[in-house]
Short mmCIF file of C-alpha atoms in Angstrom, two decimals:
data_model
loop_
_atom_site.label_atom_id
_atom_site.label_comp_id
_atom_site.label_asym_id
_atom_site.label_seq_id
_atom_site.Cartn_x
_atom_site.Cartn_y
_atom_site.Cartn_z
CA MET J 17 26.28 43.10 -19.25
CA ASN J 18 26.93 40.20 -21.60
CA LYS J 19 23.66 39.43 -23.39
CA TYR J 20 24.09 35.68 -22.88
CA LEU J 21 24.58 36.14 -19.15
CA LEU J 22 21.48 38.32 -19.09
CA LEU J 23 19.46 35.58 -20.81
CA ILE J 24 20.67 33.01 -18.26
CA LEU J 25 19.72 35.27 -15.34
CA LEU J 26 16.26 35.90 -16.82
CA SER J 27 15.75 32.16 -17.31
CA LEU J 28 16.73 31.43 -13.69
CA ALA J 29 14.38 34.15 -12.46
CA THR J 30 11.52 32.62 -14.43
CA LEU J 31 12.25 29.18 -12.97
CA SER J 32 12.36 30.57 -9.43
CA PHE J 33 8.78 31.85 -9.76
CA ARG J 34 7.46 28.69 -11.36
CA LYS J 35 5.39 26.58 -8.99
CA PRO J 36 6.85 23.13 -8.34
CA ALA J 37 5.02 20.33 -10.15
CA GLY J 38 2.93 18.22 -7.80
CA TYR J 39 0.75 15.14 -7.99
CA ARG J 40 -2.74 14.78 -9.36
CA VAL J 41 -4.61 11.55 -8.67
CA SER J 42 -7.62 10.88 -10.90
CA GLY J 43 -9.68 7.87 -9.86
CA THR J 44 -12.54 5.99 -11.49
CA ILE J 45 -14.37 3.55 -9.22
CA LYS J 46 -17.15 1.36 -10.59
CA GLY J 47 -19.90 0.48 -8.14
CA GLY J 48 -19.06 2.99 -5.40
CA PHE J 49 -21.71 4.94 -3.54
CA GLU J 50 -22.47 8.44 -4.81
CA GLY J 51 -21.24 11.08 -2.38
CA MET J 52 -19.27 8.69 -0.19
CA LYS J 53 -16.37 10.27 1.68
CA ILE J 54 -12.84 9.46 0.47
CA TYR J 55 -9.72 10.17 2.51
CA LEU J 56 -6.08 10.39 1.42
CA ARG J 57 -3.70 9.53 4.24
CA TYR J 58 -0.12 8.39 4.77
CA ALA J 59 0.11 4.61 5.11
CA GLY J 60 2.15 2.97 7.83
CA THR J 61 2.07 5.90 10.26
CA ARG J 62 0.91 5.54 13.82
CA ASP J 63 -1.71 8.28 13.59
CA ASN J 64 -2.82 7.53 10.00
CA LYS J 65 -2.47 11.23 9.22
CA ILE J 66 -5.17 12.46 6.84
CA VAL J 67 -3.69 14.57 4.04
CA ASP J 68 -6.85 15.41 2.11
CA SER J 69 -10.48 14.37 1.62
CA THR J 70 -13.05 14.45 -1.16
CA THR J 71 -16.25 12.69 -2.24
CA LEU J 72 -17.10 10.22 -4.99
CA HIS J 73 -19.08 11.90 -7.75
CA LYS J 74 -20.38 9.89 -10.70
CA GLY J 75 -17.77 7.23 -9.94
CA GLN J 76 -14.85 9.64 -9.98
CA PHE J 77 -12.60 11.49 -7.54
CA THR J 78 -9.41 13.57 -7.60
CA PHE J 79 -6.64 14.55 -5.22
CA SER J 80 -3.84 17.02 -5.87
CA GLY J 81 -0.92 18.43 -3.92
CA ILE J 82 2.85 18.30 -3.54
CA LEU J 83 5.04 15.60 -1.97
CA ASN J 84 8.62 16.08 -0.81
CA SER J 85 9.39 12.55 -1.99
CA ALA J 86 7.62 9.39 -3.08
CA ARG J 87 5.35 8.18 -0.30
CA PHE J 88 3.28 5.07 0.48
CA CYS J 89 -0.30 6.28 0.85
CA THR J 90 -3.80 4.95 1.49
CA ILE J 91 -6.95 6.10 -0.26
CA LEU J 92 -9.77 5.13 2.11
CA PHE J 93 -13.40 4.84 1.03
CA LYS J 94 -15.60 5.38 4.09
CA ASP J 95 -18.16 2.59 4.35
CA THR J 96 -21.71 3.93 4.24
CA ALA J 97 -23.37 0.72 5.42
CA LYS J 98 -24.24 0.52 9.11
CA THR J 99 -22.40 -2.42 10.61
CA ASP J 100 -20.91 -3.33 13.97
CA ARG J 101 -18.01 -5.09 12.26
CA TRP J 102 -14.69 -3.27 12.47
CA GLY J 103 -12.39 -2.68 9.51
CA GLN J 104 -14.95 -2.84 6.69
CA ASP J 105 -13.87 0.38 4.94
CA ARG J 106 -12.44 -0.25 1.47
CA LEU J 107 -9.01 1.08 0.52
CA ILE J 108 -6.31 1.38 -2.11
CA ASN J 109 -2.64 1.39 -1.07
CA LEU J 110 -0.19 2.88 -3.52
CA PHE J 111 3.14 4.65 -3.81
CA MET J 112 2.50 8.25 -4.83
CA GLU J 113 4.89 10.76 -6.32
CA ASN J 114 4.65 14.15 -8.01
CA ALA J 115 3.08 13.00 -11.26
CA GLY J 116 -0.23 12.52 -13.00
CA ILE J 117 -1.62 9.26 -11.56
CA THR J 118 -4.74 7.44 -12.73
CA ILE J 119 -6.56 4.74 -10.78
CA GLN J 120 -9.29 2.41 -12.03
CA ALA J 121 -11.00 -0.32 -10.02
CA PRO J 122 -14.33 -1.97 -9.21
CA TYR J 123 -15.40 -0.95 -5.70
CA ASP J 124 -16.24 -4.50 -4.57
CA SER J 125 -12.73 -5.69 -5.47
CA LEU J 126 -10.94 -3.24 -3.17
CA ALA J 127 -9.18 -4.53 -0.08
CA LYS J 128 -10.79 -3.92 3.32
CA GLU J 129 -8.97 -2.39 6.27
CA ILE J 130 -9.26 -5.67 8.14
CA ASP J 131 -7.33 -7.38 5.30
CA LEU J 132 -4.20 -5.46 6.32
CA TYR J 133 -3.96 -7.69 9.40
CA GLY J 134 -3.93 -10.91 7.36
CA PHE J 135 -1.75 -12.31 4.59
CA ASN J 136 -2.40 -9.41 2.22
CA SER J 137 -1.02 -6.80 4.60
CA SER J 138 0.08 -4.66 1.64
CA GLY J 139 -3.50 -4.02 0.52
CA ILE J 140 -2.43 -4.64 -3.08
CA VAL J 141 -5.09 -6.39 -5.20
CA PRO J 142 -4.83 -7.31 -8.92
CA ALA J 143 -8.12 -5.61 -9.90
CA VAL J 144 -6.75 -2.16 -9.03
CA SER J 145 -4.99 -0.42 -11.93
CA VAL J 146 -2.52 2.35 -10.98
CA LYS J 147 -0.75 4.17 -13.81
CA GLY J 148 1.61 7.14 -13.88
CA SER J 149 3.60 6.43 -10.69
CA ALA J 150 7.02 4.92 -11.40
CA SER J 151 7.46 4.37 -7.66
CA HIS J 152 4.30 2.26 -7.52
CA ASP J 153 5.41 0.22 -10.54
CA PHE J 154 8.69 -0.44 -8.76
CA TYR J 155 6.89 -1.45 -5.55
CA LEU J 156 4.75 -3.92 -7.49
CA ARG J 157 7.96 -5.59 -8.68
CA TYR J 158 9.05 -5.99 -5.07
CA HIS J 159 5.60 -7.15 -3.95
CA THR J 160 5.39 -9.78 -6.71
CA GLN J 161 8.77 -11.15 -5.64
CA ALA J 162 8.02 -11.13 -1.91
CA ALA J 163 4.43 -12.43 -2.00
CA PRO J 164 5.14 -16.21 -2.25
CA MET J 165 7.34 -16.23 0.87
CA GLU J 166 4.89 -14.01 2.75
CA LYS J 167 2.14 -16.48 1.90
CA GLU J 168 4.28 -19.41 3.08
CA LYS J 169 5.04 -17.64 6.37
CA ASP J 170 1.33 -16.93 6.86
CA GLU J 171 0.35 -20.55 6.22
CA LEU J 172 2.98 -21.87 8.66
CA PHE J 173 1.82 -19.40 11.31
CA ASP J 174 -1.79 -20.58 10.87
CA GLN J 175 -0.62 -24.18 11.36
CA TYR J 176 1.23 -23.16 14.52
CA ILE J 177 -1.88 -21.43 15.90
CA ARG J 178 -3.91 -24.59 15.23
CA TYR J 179 -1.19 -26.60 16.99
CA LEU J 180 -1.44 -24.35 20.06
CA ASN J 181 -5.25 -24.30 19.99
CA PRO J 182 -6.55 -27.61 18.60
CA ASP J 183 -10.19 -27.81 17.58
CA LYS J 184 -12.70 -29.20 20.04
CA GLY J 185 -12.32 -32.95 20.30
CA GLU J 186 -8.82 -32.97 18.81
CA THR J 187 -5.79 -34.10 20.84
CA GLN J 188 -2.86 -31.74 21.38
CA GLN J 189 -0.06 -32.82 19.05
CA PRO J 190 3.39 -33.67 20.45
CA ARG J 191 5.75 -30.83 21.33
CA ALA J 192 8.06 -31.92 18.51
CA VAL J 193 5.40 -30.88 15.96
CA GLY J 194 5.31 -27.33 17.34
CA MET J 195 9.11 -27.13 17.41
CA LYS J 196 9.30 -28.27 13.77
CA LEU J 197 6.84 -25.55 12.73
CA CYS J 198 8.91 -22.96 14.60
CA ARG J 199 12.07 -24.04 12.79
CA GLN J 200 10.27 -23.91 9.43
CA MET J 201 9.02 -20.39 10.19
CA ASP J 202 12.54 -19.29 11.13
CA VAL J 203 13.96 -20.64 7.87
CA VAL J 204 11.32 -18.90 5.72
CA ASP J 205 11.67 -15.66 7.70
CA SER J 206 15.46 -15.64 7.21
CA SER J 207 15.07 -16.34 3.50
CA ALA J 208 12.52 -13.53 3.15
CA LYS J 209 14.82 -11.04 4.89
CA ALA J 210 17.75 -12.10 2.70
CA GLN J 211 15.57 -11.69 -0.40
CA THR J 212 14.56 -8.17 0.66
CA LEU J 213 18.16 -7.14 1.36
CA GLN J 214 19.23 -8.47 -2.03
CA PHE J 215 16.45 -6.47 -3.70
CA ILE J 216 17.79 -3.34 -1.99
CA ARG J 217 21.35 -4.11 -3.08
CA ASP J 218 20.18 -4.69 -6.67
CA ASN J 219 18.27 -1.41 -6.64
CA PRO J 220 20.31 1.05 -4.54
CA ARG J 221 18.48 4.15 -5.80
#
């Protein structure tokens, strides 16, 4: 057998037995509670599937595994305080991929689950530093571009809710006011969709 062909076959055999590289998330959280439970789950799924769990030890935690492709995930910090208020657990949303990823953040700055139902539905907050995930860096570019229009849509919606449900003692405004708000929301919504489609066209990969 040709010695060069033999070398190629041996190299391929070695590669076939090599474990695929996965992800390793190393987090440092200042101000968290020692021993608190931390869950890694897929974001945006109906069942919020839990992928892994760990605990916070001396302000640090790690997750490791393998992803088939980049995936939007949630790292959820289970609230240890007894409260009857829903959605108080803190979280970090990020795009994960098979890479070494580091996270640094103060615990009190993290978004709460309830925040996902308001303007900041992405759960992205400036105080959270995520490094090592090119997919997350790319998402931040999109988020920075989309945020102003999302905020404008949210503000118009709040005005419309106040129009429908005026405060006690206030008179219901004319129907024309509500119709104008609806038209404004439609315009902003169309512009936001066009902006997103253009972002996709500009970044087809």
